[in-house]
């Protein structure tokens, strides 16, 4: 006969007021995921489901990106506002895409390939247009 192991379980609301022991694992029956506890954080730390449906990154900030690299908290991806995403390096948003699809690139723009501009172009710098005829 097989052995059944059952963990403590409860709703998300019940978990929010529960502080489990160090290393204790419980089951959130609403989120349908396991929760790991550390005897400090009320509600514990829900684990990511295989299908990722309970995934949600924090918005992040320029000094602590939502998706960051080990040892480099100010380099990664953040959401500076509603319907916006930004790539951050060194604590500066270098490329931002807003909800309308407008792209803002801070600093220099290097295009290695074709660049098609649809719309108007405004610059305060003097520009030269060189046309090479074959």
Short mmCIF file of N, CA, C and O in Angstrom, two decimals:
data_model
loop_
_atom_site.label_atom_id
_atom_site.label_comp_id
_atom_site.label_asym_id
_atom_site.label_seq_id
_atom_site.Cartn_x
_atom_site.Cartn_y
_atom_site.Cartn_z
N UNK A 1 0.85 -1.18 0.00
CA UNK A 1 0.00 0.00 0.00
C UNK A 1 0.89 1.24 0.00
O UNK A 1 1.90 1.31 0.68
N UNK A 2 0.51 2.25 -0.79
CA UNK A 2 1.30 3.47 -0.88
C UNK A 2 1.06 4.38 0.33
O UNK A 2 0.07 4.25 1.03
N UNK A 3 1.98 5.30 0.52
CA UNK A 3 1.88 6.26 1.62
C UNK A 3 1.49 7.61 1.06
O UNK A 3 2.02 8.04 0.03
N UNK A 4 0.58 8.29 1.71
CA UNK A 4 0.16 9.62 1.28
C UNK A 4 0.71 10.65 2.24
O UNK A 4 0.61 10.49 3.45
N UNK A 5 1.31 11.71 1.69
CA UNK A 5 1.81 12.82 2.49
C UNK A 5 0.93 14.02 2.19
O UNK A 5 0.68 14.35 1.04
N UNK A 6 0.45 14.66 3.23
CA UNK A 6 -0.41 15.82 3.03
C UNK A 6 0.18 17.00 3.80
O UNK A 6 0.53 16.88 4.96
N UNK A 7 0.27 18.15 3.11
CA UNK A 7 0.77 19.37 3.72
C UNK A 7 -0.40 20.19 4.25
O UNK A 7 -1.55 20.00 3.85
N UNK A 8 -0.09 21.13 5.14
CA UNK A 8 -1.14 22.07 5.55
C UNK A 8 -1.61 22.80 4.31
O UNK A 8 -0.86 23.05 3.39
N UNK A 9 -2.87 23.16 4.31
CA UNK A 9 -3.41 23.88 3.16
C UNK A 9 -4.42 24.90 3.65
O UNK A 9 -4.93 24.81 4.75
N UNK A 10 -4.68 25.88 2.79
CA UNK A 10 -5.65 26.91 3.11
C UNK A 10 -5.79 27.87 1.95
O UNK A 10 -5.06 27.82 0.97
N UNK A 11 -6.74 28.77 2.08
CA UNK A 11 -6.98 29.78 1.03
C UNK A 11 -5.88 30.83 1.06
O UNK A 11 -5.09 30.91 2.00
N UNK A 12 -5.89 31.68 0.04
CA UNK A 12 -4.93 32.78 -0.01
C UNK A 12 -5.12 33.69 1.20
O UNK A 12 -4.15 34.15 1.81
N UNK A 13 -6.38 33.95 1.56
CA UNK A 13 -6.66 34.79 2.73
C UNK A 13 -6.13 34.18 4.01
O UNK A 13 -5.58 34.88 4.86
N UNK A 14 -6.30 32.89 4.15
CA UNK A 14 -5.77 32.21 5.34
C UNK A 14 -4.26 32.25 5.37
O UNK A 14 -3.64 32.43 6.42
N UNK A 15 -3.63 32.13 4.21
CA UNK A 15 -2.17 32.20 4.13
C UNK A 15 -1.66 33.59 4.52
O UNK A 15 -0.60 33.71 5.13
N UNK A 16 -2.39 34.63 4.15
CA UNK A 16 -1.90 35.99 4.39
C UNK A 16 -1.69 36.28 5.87
O UNK A 16 -0.84 37.09 6.23
N UNK A 17 -2.42 35.61 6.73
CA UNK A 17 -2.26 35.82 8.17
C UNK A 17 -1.43 34.74 8.85
O UNK A 17 -1.32 34.71 10.06
N UNK A 18 -0.83 33.86 8.06
CA UNK A 18 -0.10 32.72 8.62
C UNK A 18 1.39 32.88 8.40
O UNK A 18 1.84 33.21 7.31
N UNK A 19 2.17 32.68 9.44
CA UNK A 19 3.62 32.69 9.34
C UNK A 19 4.10 31.28 9.68
O UNK A 19 4.06 30.86 10.83
N UNK A 20 4.52 30.55 8.67
CA UNK A 20 4.95 29.17 8.86
C UNK A 20 6.35 29.08 9.41
O UNK A 20 7.10 30.05 9.45
N UNK A 21 6.71 27.90 9.85
CA UNK A 21 8.05 27.64 10.39
C UNK A 21 9.10 27.70 9.28
O UNK A 21 8.77 27.63 8.09
N UNK A 22 10.35 27.81 9.66
CA UNK A 22 11.44 27.84 8.68
C UNK A 22 11.40 26.55 7.85
O UNK A 22 11.41 25.45 8.40
N UNK A 23 11.29 26.71 6.53
CA UNK A 23 11.29 25.58 5.64
C UNK A 23 9.95 24.86 5.52
O UNK A 23 9.85 23.88 4.80
N UNK A 24 8.93 25.35 6.20
CA UNK A 24 7.62 24.72 6.10
C UNK A 24 7.01 24.99 4.73
O UNK A 24 7.14 26.07 4.17
N UNK A 25 6.35 23.99 4.19
CA UNK A 25 5.69 24.11 2.90
C UNK A 25 4.20 23.90 3.12
O UNK A 25 3.79 22.94 3.77
N UNK A 26 3.38 24.82 2.59
CA UNK A 26 1.93 24.71 2.66
C UNK A 26 1.37 24.79 1.25
O UNK A 26 2.10 25.11 0.30
N UNK A 27 0.09 24.54 1.10
CA UNK A 27 -0.55 24.59 -0.21
C UNK A 27 -1.64 25.66 -0.18
O UNK A 27 -2.50 25.65 0.69
N UNK A 28 -1.55 26.62 -1.12
CA UNK A 28 -2.59 27.64 -1.28
C UNK A 28 -3.62 27.06 -2.23
O UNK A 28 -3.35 26.84 -3.41
N UNK A 29 -4.82 26.81 -1.70
CA UNK A 29 -5.86 26.14 -2.49
C UNK A 29 -6.54 27.06 -3.50
O UNK A 29 -7.22 26.59 -4.41
N UNK A 30 -6.36 28.38 -3.37
CA UNK A 30 -6.93 29.32 -4.35
C UNK A 30 -5.96 29.52 -5.51
O UNK A 30 -6.32 29.41 -6.68
N UNK A 31 -4.70 29.81 -5.18
CA UNK A 31 -3.68 30.01 -6.22
C UNK A 31 -3.20 28.69 -6.81
O UNK A 31 -2.50 28.68 -7.81
N UNK A 32 -3.54 27.60 -6.15
CA UNK A 32 -3.13 26.26 -6.56
C UNK A 32 -1.62 26.17 -6.74
O UNK A 32 -1.11 25.77 -7.78
N UNK A 33 -0.91 26.56 -5.66
CA UNK A 33 0.54 26.49 -5.67
C UNK A 33 1.05 26.22 -4.26
O UNK A 33 0.33 26.42 -3.28
N UNK A 34 2.29 25.80 -4.18
CA UNK A 34 2.93 25.60 -2.89
C UNK A 34 3.50 26.92 -2.40
O UNK A 34 3.86 27.80 -3.19
N UNK A 35 3.58 27.04 -1.07
CA UNK A 35 4.10 28.25 -0.45
C UNK A 35 5.20 27.83 0.51
O UNK A 35 5.01 26.94 1.34
N UNK A 36 6.38 28.46 0.40
CA UNK A 36 7.50 28.17 1.29
C UNK A 36 7.55 29.25 2.36
O UNK A 36 7.40 30.44 2.07
N UNK A 37 7.80 28.84 3.61
CA UNK A 37 7.80 29.78 4.73
C UNK A 37 9.19 29.88 5.35
O UNK A 37 10.01 28.97 5.22
N UNK A 38 9.42 31.01 6.04
CA UNK A 38 10.72 31.26 6.67
C UNK A 38 10.60 31.71 8.12
O UNK A 38 11.56 32.23 8.69
N UNK A 39 9.44 31.55 8.72
CA UNK A 39 9.17 31.94 10.11
C UNK A 39 9.18 33.46 10.31
O UNK A 39 9.16 33.93 11.43
N UNK A 40 9.22 34.22 9.23
CA UNK A 40 9.25 35.68 9.32
C UNK A 40 8.17 36.33 8.48
O UNK A 40 7.41 37.17 8.96
N UNK A 41 8.09 35.97 7.21
CA UNK A 41 7.19 36.61 6.24
C UNK A 41 5.77 36.03 6.35
O UNK A 41 5.56 34.87 6.04
N UNK A 42 4.82 36.87 6.79
CA UNK A 42 3.42 36.43 6.83
C UNK A 42 2.96 36.10 5.42
O UNK A 42 3.20 36.86 4.49
N UNK A 43 2.35 34.96 5.24
CA UNK A 43 1.89 34.55 3.91
C UNK A 43 2.92 33.74 3.15
O UNK A 43 2.59 33.09 2.17
N UNK A 44 4.17 33.78 3.58
CA UNK A 44 5.22 33.01 2.93
C UNK A 44 5.53 33.48 1.52
O UNK A 44 5.21 34.62 1.13
N UNK A 45 6.12 32.60 0.75
CA UNK A 45 6.56 32.91 -0.61
C UNK A 45 5.97 31.88 -1.58
O UNK A 45 6.46 30.76 -1.68
N UNK A 46 4.92 32.26 -2.33
CA UNK A 46 4.31 31.32 -3.28
C UNK A 46 5.30 30.96 -4.39
O UNK A 46 6.04 31.82 -4.88
N UNK A 47 5.31 29.70 -4.76
CA UNK A 47 6.19 29.22 -5.84
C UNK A 47 5.52 29.42 -7.19
O UNK A 47 4.29 29.43 -7.30
N UNK A 48 6.33 29.55 -8.23
CA UNK A 48 5.82 29.72 -9.58
C UNK A 48 5.27 28.40 -10.10
O UNK A 48 5.91 27.36 -10.00
N UNK A 49 4.07 28.46 -10.66
CA UNK A 49 3.47 27.27 -11.25
C UNK A 49 4.15 26.95 -12.57
O UNK A 49 4.70 27.83 -13.23
N UNK A 50 4.11 25.70 -12.96
CA UNK A 50 4.77 25.26 -14.20
C UNK A 50 4.28 26.05 -15.41
O UNK A 50 5.06 26.42 -16.28
N UNK A 51 2.98 26.36 -15.47
CA UNK A 51 2.45 27.09 -16.62
C UNK A 51 2.64 28.61 -16.49
O UNK A 51 2.30 29.36 -17.40
N UNK A 52 3.18 29.06 -15.38
CA UNK A 52 3.49 30.48 -15.19
C UNK A 52 2.28 31.37 -14.98
O UNK A 52 2.42 32.60 -14.94
N UNK A 53 1.09 30.82 -14.82
CA UNK A 53 -0.11 31.64 -14.73
C UNK A 53 -0.19 32.46 -13.44
O UNK A 53 -0.97 33.40 -13.37
N UNK A 54 0.61 32.15 -12.45
CA UNK A 54 0.61 32.96 -11.23
C UNK A 54 1.81 33.90 -11.18
O UNK A 54 2.15 34.43 -10.14
N UNK A 55 2.45 34.11 -12.33
CA UNK A 55 3.62 34.99 -12.40
C UNK A 55 3.20 36.44 -12.52
O UNK A 55 2.31 36.78 -13.29
N UNK A 56 3.81 37.29 -11.76
CA UNK A 56 3.61 38.73 -11.87
C UNK A 56 4.84 39.41 -11.28
O UNK A 56 5.12 39.29 -10.09
N UNK A 57 5.59 40.09 -12.12
CA UNK A 57 6.75 40.82 -11.64
C UNK A 57 6.31 42.11 -10.97
O UNK A 57 5.29 42.69 -11.33
N UNK A 58 7.10 42.57 -10.02
CA UNK A 58 6.86 43.89 -9.47
C UNK A 58 7.19 44.91 -10.55
O UNK A 58 7.81 44.58 -11.56
N UNK A 59 6.79 46.17 -10.35
CA UNK A 59 7.10 47.21 -11.35
C UNK A 59 8.59 47.47 -11.43
O UNK A 59 9.11 47.81 -12.47
N UNK A 60 9.27 47.32 -10.31
CA UNK A 60 10.70 47.60 -10.27
C UNK A 60 10.97 49.09 -10.25
O UNK A 60 10.07 49.92 -10.31
N UNK A 61 12.24 49.43 -10.15
CA UNK A 61 12.67 50.82 -10.14
C UNK A 61 14.02 50.91 -10.83
O UNK A 61 14.63 49.88 -11.14
N UNK A 62 14.50 52.11 -11.06
CA UNK A 62 15.79 52.28 -11.73
C UNK A 62 16.93 51.69 -10.91
O UNK A 62 17.93 51.26 -11.47
N UNK A 63 16.78 51.64 -9.59
CA UNK A 63 17.86 51.12 -8.74
C UNK A 63 17.67 49.65 -8.39
O UNK A 63 18.59 49.01 -7.90
N UNK A 64 16.47 49.12 -8.60
CA UNK A 64 16.18 47.72 -8.33
C UNK A 64 15.17 47.20 -9.36
O UNK A 64 13.97 47.25 -9.14
N UNK A 65 15.69 46.74 -10.48
CA UNK A 65 14.85 46.30 -11.60
C UNK A 65 13.98 45.11 -11.21
O UNK A 65 14.36 44.31 -10.36
N UNK A 66 12.81 45.01 -11.83
CA UNK A 66 11.91 43.89 -11.58
C UNK A 66 12.54 42.58 -12.04
O UNK A 66 12.43 41.56 -11.38
N UNK A 67 13.20 42.60 -13.17
CA UNK A 67 13.93 41.45 -13.69
C UNK A 67 15.37 41.91 -13.80
O UNK A 67 15.69 42.77 -14.63
N UNK A 68 16.23 41.40 -12.94
CA UNK A 68 17.60 41.90 -12.84
C UNK A 68 18.61 40.77 -12.87
O UNK A 68 18.25 39.61 -12.78
N UNK A 69 19.85 41.13 -12.97
CA UNK A 69 20.95 40.17 -13.00
C UNK A 69 21.59 40.08 -11.63
O UNK A 69 21.65 41.07 -10.90
N UNK A 70 22.09 38.91 -11.28
CA UNK A 70 22.73 38.70 -9.98
C UNK A 70 23.86 39.70 -9.78
O UNK A 70 24.72 39.85 -10.64
N UNK A 71 23.83 40.40 -8.67
CA UNK A 71 24.88 41.36 -8.35
C UNK A 71 24.81 42.65 -9.13
O UNK A 71 25.73 43.47 -9.07
N UNK A 72 23.73 42.88 -9.89
CA UNK A 72 23.62 44.08 -10.71
C UNK A 72 22.16 44.53 -10.74
O UNK A 72 21.49 44.48 -11.77
N UNK A 73 21.66 44.99 -9.60
CA UNK A 73 20.23 45.30 -9.42
C UNK A 73 19.74 46.44 -10.29
O UNK A 73 18.55 46.53 -10.57
N UNK A 74 20.65 47.33 -10.75
CA UNK A 74 20.21 48.47 -11.55
C UNK A 74 20.36 48.24 -13.05
O UNK A 74 20.42 49.18 -13.84
N UNK A 75 20.40 46.98 -13.47
CA UNK A 75 20.42 46.61 -14.88
C UNK A 75 19.40 45.52 -15.10
O UNK A 75 19.45 44.48 -14.46
N UNK A 76 18.43 45.79 -15.99
CA UNK A 76 17.39 44.81 -16.26
C UNK A 76 16.17 45.43 -16.89
O UNK A 76 16.27 46.35 -17.70
N UNK A 77 14.98 44.97 -16.48
CA UNK A 77 13.72 45.42 -17.06
C UNK A 77 12.81 45.94 -15.95
O UNK A 77 12.71 45.33 -14.88
N UNK A 78 12.15 47.08 -16.22
CA UNK A 78 11.18 47.66 -15.28
C UNK A 78 9.93 48.08 -16.06
O UNK A 78 9.93 48.10 -17.29
N UNK A 79 8.88 48.43 -15.32
CA UNK A 79 7.71 49.08 -15.90
C UNK A 79 7.59 50.44 -15.23
O UNK A 79 7.16 50.53 -14.09
N UNK A 80 8.01 51.52 -15.93
CA UNK A 80 7.99 52.84 -15.31
C UNK A 80 6.59 53.41 -15.11
O UNK A 80 6.42 54.41 -14.42
N UNK A 81 5.57 52.81 -15.70
CA UNK A 81 4.20 53.28 -15.56
C UNK A 81 3.26 52.33 -16.27
O UNK A 81 3.70 51.34 -16.86
N UNK A 82 1.98 52.63 -16.23
CA UNK A 82 0.99 51.78 -16.87
C UNK A 82 1.27 51.55 -18.34
O UNK A 82 1.58 52.50 -19.07
N UNK A 83 1.22 50.31 -18.78
CA UNK A 83 1.42 49.93 -20.18
C UNK A 83 2.76 50.39 -20.73
O UNK A 83 2.87 50.77 -21.90
N UNK A 84 3.80 50.38 -19.90
CA UNK A 84 5.14 50.78 -20.33
C UNK A 84 6.15 49.72 -19.91
O UNK A 84 5.98 49.07 -18.88
N UNK A 85 7.21 49.59 -20.69
CA UNK A 85 8.32 48.71 -20.35
C UNK A 85 9.61 49.43 -20.69
O UNK A 85 9.67 50.21 -21.65
N UNK A 86 10.65 49.21 -19.89
CA UNK A 86 11.92 49.88 -20.13
C UNK A 86 13.09 48.94 -19.87
O UNK A 86 13.05 48.13 -18.95
N UNK A 87 14.11 49.08 -20.71
CA UNK A 87 15.38 48.40 -20.49
C UNK A 87 16.29 49.37 -19.77
O UNK A 87 16.47 50.52 -20.20
N UNK A 88 16.86 48.91 -18.66
CA UNK A 88 17.66 49.78 -17.79
C UNK A 88 19.08 49.24 -17.71
O UNK A 88 19.30 48.05 -17.56
N UNK A 89 20.07 50.15 -17.84
CA UNK A 89 21.46 49.81 -17.57
C UNK A 89 22.04 50.90 -16.69
O UNK A 89 21.81 52.08 -16.91
N UNK A 90 22.77 50.48 -15.67
CA UNK A 90 23.40 51.44 -14.77
C UNK A 90 22.42 52.40 -14.11
O UNK A 90 22.77 53.54 -13.83
N UNK A 91 21.20 51.96 -13.88
CA UNK A 91 20.21 52.80 -13.22
C UNK A 91 19.57 53.85 -14.12
O UNK A 91 18.93 54.78 -13.64
N UNK A 92 19.73 53.72 -15.43
CA UNK A 92 19.16 54.68 -16.38
C UNK A 92 18.32 53.92 -17.40
O UNK A 92 18.77 52.93 -17.98
N UNK A 93 17.08 54.39 -17.63
CA UNK A 93 16.20 53.78 -18.64
C UNK A 93 16.73 54.17 -20.02
O UNK A 93 16.60 55.30 -20.44
N UNK A 94 17.33 53.22 -20.70
CA UNK A 94 17.95 53.49 -22.00
C UNK A 94 16.96 53.36 -23.15
O UNK A 94 17.08 54.03 -24.16
N UNK A 95 15.97 52.44 -23.01
CA UNK A 95 14.98 52.23 -24.05
C UNK A 95 13.63 52.02 -23.37
O UNK A 95 13.51 51.18 -22.49
N UNK A 96 12.65 52.82 -23.75
CA UNK A 96 11.31 52.73 -23.17
C UNK A 96 10.28 52.60 -24.30
O UNK A 96 10.36 53.31 -25.29
N UNK A 97 9.33 51.69 -24.12
CA UNK A 97 8.23 51.53 -25.06
C UNK A 97 6.95 51.79 -24.29
O UNK A 97 6.71 51.17 -23.26
N UNK A 98 6.12 52.74 -24.79
CA UNK A 98 4.88 53.05 -24.08
C UNK A 98 3.70 52.29 -24.69
O UNK A 98 3.86 51.54 -25.65
N UNK A 99 2.53 52.50 -24.13
CA UNK A 99 1.33 51.77 -24.54
C UNK A 99 0.91 52.00 -25.97
O UNK A 99 0.21 51.18 -26.56
N UNK A 100 1.33 53.10 -26.57
CA UNK A 100 0.97 53.37 -27.97
C UNK A 100 2.01 52.81 -28.93
O UNK A 100 1.85 52.90 -30.14
N UNK A 101 3.09 52.25 -28.38
CA UNK A 101 4.15 51.71 -29.22
C UNK A 101 5.28 52.68 -29.48
O UNK A 101 6.23 52.35 -30.18
N UNK A 102 5.18 53.90 -28.92
CA UNK A 102 6.25 54.88 -29.11
C UNK A 102 7.49 54.41 -28.35
O UNK A 102 7.41 53.94 -27.23
N UNK A 103 8.64 54.56 -29.00
CA UNK A 103 9.91 54.12 -28.43
C UNK A 103 10.78 55.34 -28.13
O UNK A 103 10.96 56.20 -28.99
N UNK A 104 11.30 55.38 -26.93
CA UNK A 104 12.23 56.43 -26.54
C UNK A 104 13.58 55.78 -26.28
O UNK A 104 13.67 54.83 -25.51
N UNK A 105 14.62 56.28 -26.96
CA UNK A 105 15.97 55.75 -26.78
C UNK A 105 16.84 56.88 -26.27
O UNK A 105 17.00 57.91 -26.93
N UNK A 106 17.40 56.69 -25.08
CA UNK A 106 18.25 57.70 -24.47
C UNK A 106 19.68 57.55 -25.00
O UNK A 106 20.19 56.44 -25.10
N UNK A 107 20.32 58.64 -25.34
CA UNK A 107 21.70 58.59 -25.81
C UNK A 107 21.77 58.43 -27.30
O UNK A 107 20.95 58.93 -28.05
N UNK A 108 22.75 57.71 -27.77
CA UNK A 108 22.98 57.54 -29.20
C UNK A 108 22.15 56.39 -29.76
O UNK A 108 21.86 55.43 -29.07
N UNK A 109 21.81 56.50 -31.03
CA UNK A 109 21.06 55.46 -31.72
C UNK A 109 21.96 54.89 -32.80
O UNK A 109 22.46 55.61 -33.66
N UNK A 110 22.21 53.60 -32.75
CA UNK A 110 23.02 52.93 -33.76
C UNK A 110 22.14 51.90 -34.43
O UNK A 110 21.59 51.03 -33.79
N UNK A 111 21.98 52.03 -35.73
CA UNK A 111 21.18 51.08 -36.49
C UNK A 111 22.13 50.38 -37.46
O UNK A 111 22.76 51.02 -38.28
N UNK A 112 22.24 49.07 -37.33
CA UNK A 112 23.07 48.34 -38.28
C UNK A 112 22.13 47.53 -39.16
O UNK A 112 21.82 46.40 -38.89
N UNK A 113 21.65 48.17 -40.18
CA UNK A 113 20.66 47.61 -41.07
C UNK A 113 19.78 48.73 -41.58
O UNK A 113 20.14 49.90 -41.50
N UNK A 114 18.63 48.41 -42.08
CA UNK A 114 17.72 49.42 -42.61
C UNK A 114 16.92 50.07 -41.49
O UNK A 114 16.52 49.40 -40.54
N UNK A 115 16.68 51.34 -41.63
CA UNK A 115 15.83 52.08 -40.71
C UNK A 115 14.77 52.79 -41.53
O UNK A 115 15.08 53.56 -42.43
N UNK A 116 13.53 52.49 -41.26
CA UNK A 116 12.43 53.13 -41.96
C UNK A 116 11.72 54.04 -40.99
O UNK A 116 11.33 53.62 -39.91
N UNK A 117 11.57 55.31 -41.35
CA UNK A 117 10.90 56.28 -40.52
C UNK A 117 9.55 56.60 -41.14
O UNK A 117 9.47 57.04 -42.27
N UNK A 118 8.49 56.33 -40.38
CA UNK A 118 7.14 56.61 -40.85
C UNK A 118 6.60 57.72 -39.96
O UNK A 118 6.35 57.51 -38.78
N UNK A 119 6.45 58.90 -40.51
CA UNK A 119 6.03 60.04 -39.71
C UNK A 119 7.01 61.17 -39.87
O UNK A 119 7.74 61.25 -40.85
N UNK A 120 7.05 62.05 -38.90
CA UNK A 120 7.94 63.21 -39.02
C UNK A 120 9.20 63.02 -38.19
O UNK A 120 9.24 62.22 -37.27
N UNK A 121 10.24 63.74 -38.57
CA UNK A 121 11.52 63.71 -37.87
C UNK A 121 11.85 65.13 -37.47
O UNK A 121 11.84 66.04 -38.29
N UNK A 122 12.14 65.34 -36.20
CA UNK A 122 12.46 66.67 -35.69
C UNK A 122 13.84 66.61 -35.04
O UNK A 122 14.12 65.70 -34.27
N UNK A 123 14.68 67.59 -35.36
CA UNK A 123 16.01 67.64 -34.76
C UNK A 123 16.44 69.09 -34.62
O UNK A 123 16.14 69.92 -35.46
N UNK A 124 17.15 69.38 -33.54
CA UNK A 124 17.71 70.73 -33.36
C UNK A 124 19.13 70.79 -33.90
O UNK A 124 19.74 71.85 -33.90
N UNK A 125 19.65 69.65 -34.35
CA UNK A 125 21.00 69.60 -34.91
C UNK A 125 20.96 69.84 -36.42
O UNK A 125 19.94 69.64 -37.06
N UNK A 126 22.09 70.29 -36.96
CA UNK A 126 22.19 70.43 -38.40
C UNK A 126 22.38 69.04 -39.01
O UNK A 126 23.18 68.24 -38.53
N UNK A 127 21.63 68.76 -40.06
CA UNK A 127 21.71 67.45 -40.70
C UNK A 127 22.19 67.61 -42.14
O UNK A 127 21.91 68.59 -42.79
N UNK A 128 22.91 66.62 -42.61
CA UNK A 128 23.37 66.59 -44.01
C UNK A 128 22.83 65.34 -44.66
O UNK A 128 22.86 64.27 -44.06
N UNK A 129 22.32 65.49 -45.84
CA UNK A 129 21.81 64.35 -46.59
C UNK A 129 22.75 64.11 -47.75
O UNK A 129 22.95 64.99 -48.59
N UNK A 130 23.33 62.95 -47.80
CA UNK A 130 24.29 62.61 -48.87
C UNK A 130 23.67 61.50 -49.68
O UNK A 130 23.30 60.46 -49.15
N UNK A 131 23.54 61.74 -50.96
CA UNK A 131 22.97 60.73 -51.85
C UNK A 131 24.09 60.28 -52.80
O UNK A 131 24.69 61.09 -53.48
N UNK A 132 24.34 58.99 -52.78
CA UNK A 132 25.36 58.45 -53.67
C UNK A 132 24.68 57.85 -54.88
O UNK A 132 23.79 57.01 -54.73
N UNK A 133 25.04 58.33 -56.04
CA UNK A 133 24.46 57.81 -57.28
C UNK A 133 25.46 56.87 -57.91
O UNK A 133 26.64 57.15 -58.00
N UNK A 134 24.97 55.71 -58.35
CA UNK A 134 25.84 54.69 -58.91
C UNK A 134 26.09 54.93 -60.31
O UNK A 134 26.74 54.64 -61.13
#
